[in-house]
Coordinates of C-alpha atoms in Angstrom, one line a residue:
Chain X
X1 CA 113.3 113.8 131.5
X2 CA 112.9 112.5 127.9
X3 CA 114.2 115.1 125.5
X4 CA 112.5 113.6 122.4
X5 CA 107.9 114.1 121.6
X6 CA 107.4 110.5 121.4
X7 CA 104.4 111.8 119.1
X8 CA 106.3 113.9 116.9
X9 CA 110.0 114.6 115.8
X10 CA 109.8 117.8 118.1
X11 CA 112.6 117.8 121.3
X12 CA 111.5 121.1 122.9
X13 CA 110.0 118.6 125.7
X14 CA 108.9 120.6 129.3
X15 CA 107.9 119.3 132.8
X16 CA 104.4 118.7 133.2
X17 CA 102.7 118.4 136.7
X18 CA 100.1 115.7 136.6
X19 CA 96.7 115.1 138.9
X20 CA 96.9 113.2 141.9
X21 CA 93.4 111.3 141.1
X22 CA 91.9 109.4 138.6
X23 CA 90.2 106.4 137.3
X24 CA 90.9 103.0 137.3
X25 CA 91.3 102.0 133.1
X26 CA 92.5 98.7 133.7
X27 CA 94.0 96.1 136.4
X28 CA 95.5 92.7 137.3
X29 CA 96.7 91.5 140.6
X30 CA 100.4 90.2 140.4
X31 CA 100.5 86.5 142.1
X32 CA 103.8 85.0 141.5
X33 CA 106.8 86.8 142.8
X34 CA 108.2 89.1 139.6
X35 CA 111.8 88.1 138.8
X36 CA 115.4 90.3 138.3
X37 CA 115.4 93.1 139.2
X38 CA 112.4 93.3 141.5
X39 CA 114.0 94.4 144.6
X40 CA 111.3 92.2 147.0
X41 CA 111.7 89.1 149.0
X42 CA 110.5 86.3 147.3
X43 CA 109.9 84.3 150.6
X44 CA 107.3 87.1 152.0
X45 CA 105.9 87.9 148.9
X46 CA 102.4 88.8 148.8
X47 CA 100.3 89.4 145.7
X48 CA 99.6 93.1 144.8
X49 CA 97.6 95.0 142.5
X50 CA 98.9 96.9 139.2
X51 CA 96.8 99.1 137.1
X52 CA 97.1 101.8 134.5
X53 CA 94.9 104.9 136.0
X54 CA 93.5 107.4 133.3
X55 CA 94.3 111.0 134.5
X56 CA 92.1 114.0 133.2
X57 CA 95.6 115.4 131.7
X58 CA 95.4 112.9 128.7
X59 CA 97.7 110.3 129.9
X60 CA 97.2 106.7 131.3
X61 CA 100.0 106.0 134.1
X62 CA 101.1 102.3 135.1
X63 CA 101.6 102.0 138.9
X64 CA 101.3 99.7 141.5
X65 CA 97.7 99.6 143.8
X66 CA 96.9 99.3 146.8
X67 CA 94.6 96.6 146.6
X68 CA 95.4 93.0 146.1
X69 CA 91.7 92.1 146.2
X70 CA 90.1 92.0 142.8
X71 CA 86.9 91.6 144.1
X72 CA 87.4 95.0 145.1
X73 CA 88.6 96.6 142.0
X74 CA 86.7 97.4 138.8
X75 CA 87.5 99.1 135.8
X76 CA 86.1 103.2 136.3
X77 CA 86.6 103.2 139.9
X78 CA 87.8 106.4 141.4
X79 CA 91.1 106.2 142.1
X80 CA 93.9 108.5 144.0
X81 CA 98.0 108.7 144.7
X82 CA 99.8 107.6 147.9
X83 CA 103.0 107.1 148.7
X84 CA 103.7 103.1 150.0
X85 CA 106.9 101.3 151.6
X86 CA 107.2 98.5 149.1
X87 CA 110.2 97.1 150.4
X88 CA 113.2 97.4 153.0
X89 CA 117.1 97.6 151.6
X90 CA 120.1 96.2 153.9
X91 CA 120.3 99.1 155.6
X92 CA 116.9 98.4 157.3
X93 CA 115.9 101.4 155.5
X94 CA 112.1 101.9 154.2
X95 CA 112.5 102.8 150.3
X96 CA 109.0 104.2 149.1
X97 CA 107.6 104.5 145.6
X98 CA 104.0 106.0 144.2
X99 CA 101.1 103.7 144.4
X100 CA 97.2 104.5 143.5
X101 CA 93.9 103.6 145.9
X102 CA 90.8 103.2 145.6
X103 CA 88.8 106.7 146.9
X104 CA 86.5 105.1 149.9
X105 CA 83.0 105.7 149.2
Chain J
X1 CA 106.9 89.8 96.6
X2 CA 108.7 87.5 93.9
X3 CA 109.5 85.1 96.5
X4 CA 108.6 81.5 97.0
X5 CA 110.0 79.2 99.7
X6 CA 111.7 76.1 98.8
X7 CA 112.0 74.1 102.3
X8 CA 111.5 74.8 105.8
X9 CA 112.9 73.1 109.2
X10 CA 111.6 72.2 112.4
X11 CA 113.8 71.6 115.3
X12 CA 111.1 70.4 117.9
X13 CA 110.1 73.1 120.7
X14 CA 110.2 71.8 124.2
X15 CA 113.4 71.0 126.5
X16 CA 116.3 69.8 125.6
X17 CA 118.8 68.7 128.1
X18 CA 122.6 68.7 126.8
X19 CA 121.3 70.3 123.4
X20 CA 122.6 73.9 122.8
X21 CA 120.5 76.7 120.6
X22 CA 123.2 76.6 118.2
X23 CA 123.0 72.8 117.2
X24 CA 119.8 73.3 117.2
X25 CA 119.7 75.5 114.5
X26 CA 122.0 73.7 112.7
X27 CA 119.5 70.9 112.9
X28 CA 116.9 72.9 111.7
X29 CA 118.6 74.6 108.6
X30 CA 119.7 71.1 107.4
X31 CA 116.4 70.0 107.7
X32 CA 115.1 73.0 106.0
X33 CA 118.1 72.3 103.1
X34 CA 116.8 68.9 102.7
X35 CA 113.6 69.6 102.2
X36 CA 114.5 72.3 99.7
X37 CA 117.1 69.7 97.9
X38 CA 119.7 71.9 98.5
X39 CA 123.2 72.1 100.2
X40 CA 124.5 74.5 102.0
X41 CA 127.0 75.8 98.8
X42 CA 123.4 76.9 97.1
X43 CA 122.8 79.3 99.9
X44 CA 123.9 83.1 99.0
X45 CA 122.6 84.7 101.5
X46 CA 121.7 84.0 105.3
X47 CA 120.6 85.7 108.8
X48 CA 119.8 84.0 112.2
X49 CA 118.2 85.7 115.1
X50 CA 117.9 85.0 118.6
X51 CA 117.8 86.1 122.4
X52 CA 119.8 84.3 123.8
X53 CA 122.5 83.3 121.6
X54 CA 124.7 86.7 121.3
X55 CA 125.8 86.0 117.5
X56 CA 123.7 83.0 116.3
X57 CA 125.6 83.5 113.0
X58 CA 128.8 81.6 114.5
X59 CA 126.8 78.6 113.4
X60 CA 128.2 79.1 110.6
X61 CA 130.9 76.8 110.8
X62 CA 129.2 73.8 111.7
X63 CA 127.4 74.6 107.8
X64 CA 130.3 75.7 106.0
X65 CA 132.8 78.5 105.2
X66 CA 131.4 80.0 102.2
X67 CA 132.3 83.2 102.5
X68 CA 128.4 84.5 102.4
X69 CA 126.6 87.7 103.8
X70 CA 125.4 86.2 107.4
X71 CA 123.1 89.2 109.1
X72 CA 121.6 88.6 112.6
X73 CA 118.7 90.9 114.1
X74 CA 116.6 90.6 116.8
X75 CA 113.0 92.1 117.4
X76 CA 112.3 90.6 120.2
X77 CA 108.9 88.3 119.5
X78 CA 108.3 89.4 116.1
X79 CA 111.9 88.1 115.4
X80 CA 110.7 85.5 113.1
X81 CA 108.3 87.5 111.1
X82 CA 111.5 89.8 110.5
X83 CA 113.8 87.2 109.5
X84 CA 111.9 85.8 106.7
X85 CA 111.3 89.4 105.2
X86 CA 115.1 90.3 105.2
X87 CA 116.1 87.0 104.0
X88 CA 113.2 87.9 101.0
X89 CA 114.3 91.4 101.0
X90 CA 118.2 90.0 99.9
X91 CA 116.6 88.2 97.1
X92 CA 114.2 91.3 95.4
X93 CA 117.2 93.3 96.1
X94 CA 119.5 91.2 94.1
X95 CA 121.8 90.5 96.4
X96 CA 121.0 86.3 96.3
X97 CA 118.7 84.3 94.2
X98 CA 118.8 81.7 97.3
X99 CA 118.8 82.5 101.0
X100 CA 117.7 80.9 104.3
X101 CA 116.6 82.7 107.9
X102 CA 116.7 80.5 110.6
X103 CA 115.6 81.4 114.3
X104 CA 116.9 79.6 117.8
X105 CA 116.9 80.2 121.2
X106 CA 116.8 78.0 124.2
X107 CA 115.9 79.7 127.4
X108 CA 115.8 79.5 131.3
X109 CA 112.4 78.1 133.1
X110 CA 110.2 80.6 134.1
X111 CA 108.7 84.1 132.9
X112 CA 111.3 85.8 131.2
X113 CA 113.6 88.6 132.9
X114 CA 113.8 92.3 131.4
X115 CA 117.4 91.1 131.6
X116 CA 120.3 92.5 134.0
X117 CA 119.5 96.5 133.6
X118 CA 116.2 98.0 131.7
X119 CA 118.6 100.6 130.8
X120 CA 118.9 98.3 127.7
X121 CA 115.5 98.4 126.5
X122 CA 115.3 102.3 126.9
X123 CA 113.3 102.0 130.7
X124 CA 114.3 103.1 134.1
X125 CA 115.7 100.6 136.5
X126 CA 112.7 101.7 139.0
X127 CA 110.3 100.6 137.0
X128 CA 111.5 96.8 137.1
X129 CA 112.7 97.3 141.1
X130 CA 109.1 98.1 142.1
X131 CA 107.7 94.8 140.5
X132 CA 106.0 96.3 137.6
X133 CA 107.6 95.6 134.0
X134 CA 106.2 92.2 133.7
X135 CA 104.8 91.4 130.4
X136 CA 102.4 89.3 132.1
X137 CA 100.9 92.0 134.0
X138 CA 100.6 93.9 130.6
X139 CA 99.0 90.6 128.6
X140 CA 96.4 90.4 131.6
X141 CA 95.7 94.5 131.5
X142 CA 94.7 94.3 127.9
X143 CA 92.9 91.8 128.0
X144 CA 91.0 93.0 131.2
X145 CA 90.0 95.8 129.7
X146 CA 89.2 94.5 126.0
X147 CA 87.1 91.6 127.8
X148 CA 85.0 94.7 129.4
X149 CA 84.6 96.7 127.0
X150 CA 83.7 94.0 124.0
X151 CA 81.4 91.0 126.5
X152 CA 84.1 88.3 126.2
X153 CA 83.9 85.9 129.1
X154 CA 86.4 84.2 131.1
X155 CA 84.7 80.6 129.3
X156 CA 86.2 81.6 126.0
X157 CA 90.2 82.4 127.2
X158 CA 89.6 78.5 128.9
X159 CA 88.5 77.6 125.1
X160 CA 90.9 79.0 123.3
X161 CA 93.5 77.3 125.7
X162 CA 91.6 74.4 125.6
X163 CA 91.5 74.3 121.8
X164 CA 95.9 74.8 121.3
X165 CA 96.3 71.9 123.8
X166 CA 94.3 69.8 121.6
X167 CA 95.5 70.9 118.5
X168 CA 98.9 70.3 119.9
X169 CA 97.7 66.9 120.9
X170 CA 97.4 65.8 117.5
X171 CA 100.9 67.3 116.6
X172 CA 103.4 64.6 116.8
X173 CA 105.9 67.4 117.0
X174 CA 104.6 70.2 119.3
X175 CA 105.8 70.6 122.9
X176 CA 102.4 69.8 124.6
X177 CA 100.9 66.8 123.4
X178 CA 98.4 66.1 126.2
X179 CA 94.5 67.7 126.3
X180 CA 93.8 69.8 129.2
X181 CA 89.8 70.7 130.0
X182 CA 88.5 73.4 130.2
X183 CA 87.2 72.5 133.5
X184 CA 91.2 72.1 134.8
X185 CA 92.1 75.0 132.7
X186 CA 89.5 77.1 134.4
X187 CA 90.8 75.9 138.0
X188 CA 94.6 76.2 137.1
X189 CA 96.6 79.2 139.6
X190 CA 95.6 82.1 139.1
X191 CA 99.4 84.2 137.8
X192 CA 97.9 87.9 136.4
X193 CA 93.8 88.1 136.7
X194 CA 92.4 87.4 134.4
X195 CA 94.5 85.3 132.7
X196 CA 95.2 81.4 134.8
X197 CA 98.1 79.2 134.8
X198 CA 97.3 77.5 131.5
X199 CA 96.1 80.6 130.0
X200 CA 99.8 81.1 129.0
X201 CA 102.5 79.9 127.3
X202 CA 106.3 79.1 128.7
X203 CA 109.2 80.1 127.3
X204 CA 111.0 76.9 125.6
X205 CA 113.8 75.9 123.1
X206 CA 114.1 75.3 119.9
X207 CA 114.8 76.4 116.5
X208 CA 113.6 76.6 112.7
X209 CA 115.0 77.3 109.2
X210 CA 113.3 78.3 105.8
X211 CA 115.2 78.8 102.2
X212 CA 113.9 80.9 99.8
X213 CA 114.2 81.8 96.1
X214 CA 113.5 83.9 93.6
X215 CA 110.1 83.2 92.3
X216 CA 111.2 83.0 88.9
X217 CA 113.3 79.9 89.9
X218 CA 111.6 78.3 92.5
X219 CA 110.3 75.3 89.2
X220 CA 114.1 74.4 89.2
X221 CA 114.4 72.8 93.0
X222 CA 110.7 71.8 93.6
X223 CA 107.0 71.1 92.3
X224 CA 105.5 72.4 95.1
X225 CA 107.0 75.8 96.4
X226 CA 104.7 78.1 98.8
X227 CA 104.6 81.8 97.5
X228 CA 105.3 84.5 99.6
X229 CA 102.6 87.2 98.8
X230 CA 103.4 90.0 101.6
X231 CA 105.6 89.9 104.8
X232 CA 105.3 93.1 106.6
X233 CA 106.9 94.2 109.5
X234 CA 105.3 97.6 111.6
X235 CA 106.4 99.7 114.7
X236 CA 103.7 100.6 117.2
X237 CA 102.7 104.7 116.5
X238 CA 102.0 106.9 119.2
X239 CA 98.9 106.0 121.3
X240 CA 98.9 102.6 121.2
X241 CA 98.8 100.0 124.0
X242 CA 101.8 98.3 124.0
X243 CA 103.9 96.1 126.9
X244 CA 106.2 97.9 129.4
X245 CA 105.4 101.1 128.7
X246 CA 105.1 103.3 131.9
X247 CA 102.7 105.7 130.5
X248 CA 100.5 105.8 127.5
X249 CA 98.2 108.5 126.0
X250 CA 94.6 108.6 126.1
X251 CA 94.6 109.4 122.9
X252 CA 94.2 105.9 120.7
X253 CA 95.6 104.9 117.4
X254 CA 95.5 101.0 115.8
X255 CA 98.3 98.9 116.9
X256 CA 101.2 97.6 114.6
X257 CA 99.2 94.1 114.5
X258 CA 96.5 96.3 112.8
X259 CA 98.7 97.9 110.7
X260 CA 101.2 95.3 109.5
X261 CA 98.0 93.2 108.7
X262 CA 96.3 95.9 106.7
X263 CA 99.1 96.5 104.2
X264 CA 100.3 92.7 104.1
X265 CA 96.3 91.8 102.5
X266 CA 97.0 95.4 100.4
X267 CA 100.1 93.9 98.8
X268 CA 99.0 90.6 98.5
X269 CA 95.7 91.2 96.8
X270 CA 93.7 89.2 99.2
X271 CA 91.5 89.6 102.2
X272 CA 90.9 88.2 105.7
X273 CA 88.1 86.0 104.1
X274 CA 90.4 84.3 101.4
X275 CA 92.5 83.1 104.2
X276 CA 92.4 79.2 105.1
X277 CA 94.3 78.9 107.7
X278 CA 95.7 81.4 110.4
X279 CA 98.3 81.1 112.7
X280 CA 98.7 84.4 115.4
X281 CA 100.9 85.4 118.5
X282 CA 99.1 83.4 121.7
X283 CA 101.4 84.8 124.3
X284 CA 98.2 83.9 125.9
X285 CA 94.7 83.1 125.3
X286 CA 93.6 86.4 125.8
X287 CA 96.0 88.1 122.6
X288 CA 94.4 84.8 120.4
X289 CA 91.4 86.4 120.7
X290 CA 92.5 89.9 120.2
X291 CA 94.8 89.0 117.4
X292 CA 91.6 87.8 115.5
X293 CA 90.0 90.8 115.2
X294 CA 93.2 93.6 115.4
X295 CA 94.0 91.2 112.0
X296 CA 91.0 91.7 110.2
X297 CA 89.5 88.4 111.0
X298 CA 86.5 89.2 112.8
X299 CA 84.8 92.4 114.8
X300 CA 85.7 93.2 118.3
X301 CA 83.3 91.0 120.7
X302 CA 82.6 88.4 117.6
X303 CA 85.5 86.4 119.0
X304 CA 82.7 84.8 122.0
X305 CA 80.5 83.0 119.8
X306 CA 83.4 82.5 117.2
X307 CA 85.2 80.4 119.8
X308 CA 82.2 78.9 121.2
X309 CA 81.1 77.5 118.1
X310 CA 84.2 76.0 117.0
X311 CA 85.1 78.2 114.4
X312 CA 88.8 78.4 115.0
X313 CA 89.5 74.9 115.9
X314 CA 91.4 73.0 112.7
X315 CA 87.8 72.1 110.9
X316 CA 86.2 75.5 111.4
X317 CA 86.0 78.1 109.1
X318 CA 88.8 80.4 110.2
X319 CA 91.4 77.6 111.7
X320 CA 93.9 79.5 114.1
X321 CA 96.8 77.7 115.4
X322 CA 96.4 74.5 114.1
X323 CA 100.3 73.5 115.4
X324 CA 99.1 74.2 118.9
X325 CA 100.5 77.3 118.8
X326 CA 102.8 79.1 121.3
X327 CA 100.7 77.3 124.3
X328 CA 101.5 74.0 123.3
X329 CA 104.8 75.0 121.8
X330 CA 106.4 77.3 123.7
X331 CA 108.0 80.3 122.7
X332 CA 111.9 80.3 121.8
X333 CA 111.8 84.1 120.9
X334 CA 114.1 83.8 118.2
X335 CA 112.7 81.2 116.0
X336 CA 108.6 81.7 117.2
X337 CA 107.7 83.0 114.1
X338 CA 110.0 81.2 111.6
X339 CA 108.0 78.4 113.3
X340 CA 104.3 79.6 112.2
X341 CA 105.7 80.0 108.6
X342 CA 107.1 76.2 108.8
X343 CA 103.4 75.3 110.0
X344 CA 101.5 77.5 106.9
X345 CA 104.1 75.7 104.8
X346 CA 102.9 72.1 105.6
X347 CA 99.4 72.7 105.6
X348 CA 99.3 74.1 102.3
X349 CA 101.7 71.5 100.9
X350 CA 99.0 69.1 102.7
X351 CA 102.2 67.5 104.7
X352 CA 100.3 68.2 108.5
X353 CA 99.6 64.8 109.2
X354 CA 96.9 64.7 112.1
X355 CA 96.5 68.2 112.3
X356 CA 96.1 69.2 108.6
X357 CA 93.4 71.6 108.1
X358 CA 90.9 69.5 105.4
X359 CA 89.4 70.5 101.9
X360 CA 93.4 71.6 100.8
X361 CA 94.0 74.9 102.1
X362 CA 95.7 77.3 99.6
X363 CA 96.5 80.7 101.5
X364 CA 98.2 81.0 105.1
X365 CA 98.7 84.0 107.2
X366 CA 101.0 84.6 110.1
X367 CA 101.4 87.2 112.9
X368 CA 103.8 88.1 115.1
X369 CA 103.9 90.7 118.4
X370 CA 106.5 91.8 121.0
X371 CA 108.1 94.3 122.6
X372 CA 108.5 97.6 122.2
X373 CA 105.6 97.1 120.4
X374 CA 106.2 95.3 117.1
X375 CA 104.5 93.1 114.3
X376 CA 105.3 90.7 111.8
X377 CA 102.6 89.1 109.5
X378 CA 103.0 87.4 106.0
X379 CA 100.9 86.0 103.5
X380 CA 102.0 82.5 101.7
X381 CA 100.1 80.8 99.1
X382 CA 100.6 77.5 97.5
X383 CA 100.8 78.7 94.0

């Protein structure tokens, strides 16, 4: 955890525990295969989303989507957490991280 | 500031096979020393900056020994913009009546790399494993969202594009010499929607040096120095957008584009309107058009029919780029903005050839922006 109020010169910092939902502020779909240190395979790459999504607790987080599609994303959209398999280490072991979706309906 | 600028240097942006950043800025500052009428000996105080070269300083030797203060920072894009103000800064402080900043870099093809760990720019390695912290992602976010919320089309990022490649066209010296259409700019791969192919500009290689002087002594070396009214360099405040940033606030504040623009026209005594010729950070097309307004130019949205009409080509009223800028230059990190101030120096000395704006333009801005969210901008006039 960051010890140090970005905002102010305060450090007496404490865990928050954010909302799993939120809206969709802003987006882009990532077409060409990101370079060191992406961990993914450049040869099976396949475009995905990225968007910042505005949570009622006052902060904007950056995560992956989803949805590659951007006729299916729009700026306001309702949007909500998931867990995804983004890639698979030498092991042959799934290694997860936090993605957003779009809330059907 | 009491500061003019005697000479300035261009080492050509592009690729250069065989040609290392180093020489390069060698090249440049005797360029910039001959332009000045100076020699190396008249130089009391210097600093270089770059990415890629660890200590550009070492060039040094190829110069001369003189024993000088030789300072290198980096600040990532606004590098340049930072360079001239401590070079300036050495000469109101009294520490040299003559100085010279000169920015190189040459770097590898492609988009650049958050280099080997984002431990060293303050992130978690996660966040680069997972295929986010991309600045091209970020460039294509803002500009999403600023082209939604303020009616500016995808026709206007394909003129603005469409506008540096002909502007660089008719710069013997810029990197991309050919005109692209709109029509191939609009069709061009899409790499972060919105923002296409030739929406963007490529990292490159190359290098530049300026001399200064105190203003009080600038009659002694030249009839036709450029006066450095402001140079103003800003950190982003809390709540502002700003590239590879895992989390931002709701909460909104202006950017340090905004700000470093604001008090540069404070301390030189001008506004946006005085300015004749303009020359902002185009990472892309879509931060041209934000530029203009988060510096004063014009309102948010205005940009549209500002573009459309022709406005910011080189015979418009508010000329913007009118070296091509970083699309049809490239961007060598560490001597962009040196590069902006080199291109404000010719046109107001009336030396731009092809590209010179007309009717004698007599005040200049620049603007730099880069990561972790920083800006450069000066003001240079020709008396």
């Amino acid at each position: 955890m960051q010890r140090g109020c970005p905002a102010c010169p305060s450090q007496a910092c404490e865990e928050v525990e954010l909302g799993r939902s939120g809206t969709l502020w802003t987006w882009t779909v990532q077409h060409f295969p990101p370079p060191h240190p992406w961990t993914g395979n450049a040869r099976e790459f396949v475009p995905f989303g990225v968007g910042y999504i505005e949570l009622a607790d006052g902060v904007r987080v950056e995560s992956r989507l989803t949805e590659n599609d951007p006729a299916r994303l729009r700026i306001g959209m309702e949007m909500e957490l998931v867990i995804e398999t983004f890639f698979k280490n030498n092991e042959g072991e799934e290694v997860v991280t936090f993605a957003f979706r779009p809330v059907e309906g | 500031m009491n500061v003019s600028i005697l000479g300035s240097g261009l080492y050509p942006f592009g690729r250069h096979e065989g040609v290392g950043p180093i020489e390069m800025g060698v090249a440049a500052a005797n360029d910039a020393l001959s332009d000045a009428g100076l020699g190396w000996s008249d130089i009391q105080f210097a600093c270089a900056g770059s990415l890629e070269v660890l200590q550009p300083d070492t060039m040094i030797k190829h110069m001369g020994l003189t024993g000088i203060p030789f300072t290198t920072l980096y600040n990532g894009c606004a590098t340049g913009g930072n360079l001239l103000l401590t070079a300036a800064n050495a000469i109101t402080a009294g520490q040299a009546d003559v100085a010279i900043a000169v920015g190189m870099d040459k770097h590898p093809r492609g988009a650049f790399s958050v280099g080997d760990t984002l431990e060293s720019i303050g992130l978690g390695q996660w966040y680069g494993e997972t295929g986010l912290a991309l600045n091209p992602q970020y460039f294509a976010m803002k500009t999403m969202r600023y082209m939604h919320d303020h009616g500016i089309s995808e026709d206007c990022l394909n003129r603005v594009s469409a506008k540096a490649f002909r502007n660089g066209s008719l710069n013997e010296r810029a990197w991309r010499r050919k005109q692209i259409s709109e029509e191939e700019i609009a069709g061009s791969p899409m790499v972060c929607d919105p923002l296409r192919k030739y929406h963007f500009c490529s990292p490159s290689e190359g290098a530049v040096a300026v001399v200064l002087c105190r203003a009080d002594i600038a009659a002694r070396y030249t009839t036709s120095p450029v006066q450095l009214r402001a140079d103003v360099f800003r950190t982003r405040r809390y709540g502002s957008f700003e590239t590879l940033t895992p989390s931002t606030p709701v909460r909104w504040v202006p950017g340090p584009s905004v700000e470093a623009s604001r008090e540069a026209f404070e301390a030189a005594g001008v506004g946006p309107e005085d300015i004749d010729v303009i020359q902002l950070q185009d990472t892309e097309a879509g931060h041209e058009i934000m530029h203009m307004a988060e510096c004063g130019f014009c309102a948010d949205g205005e940009q549209e029919a500002l573009v459309r009409d022709g406005e910011t080509a080189i015979e418009g009223r508010l000329p913007v780029n009118t070296d091509g800028g970083l699309l049809a230059n490239g961007e060598p990190i560490g001597a962009s903005g040196l590069r902006q101030v080199h291109e404000v120096c010719l046109q107001l000395r009336g030396r731009a050839g092809a590209h010179q704006v007309p009717g004698s333009p007599r005040t200049g801005f620049t603007h730099v922006y880069g990561f972790p969210g920083v800006s450069c901008v000066t003001i240079l006039t020709s008396s």
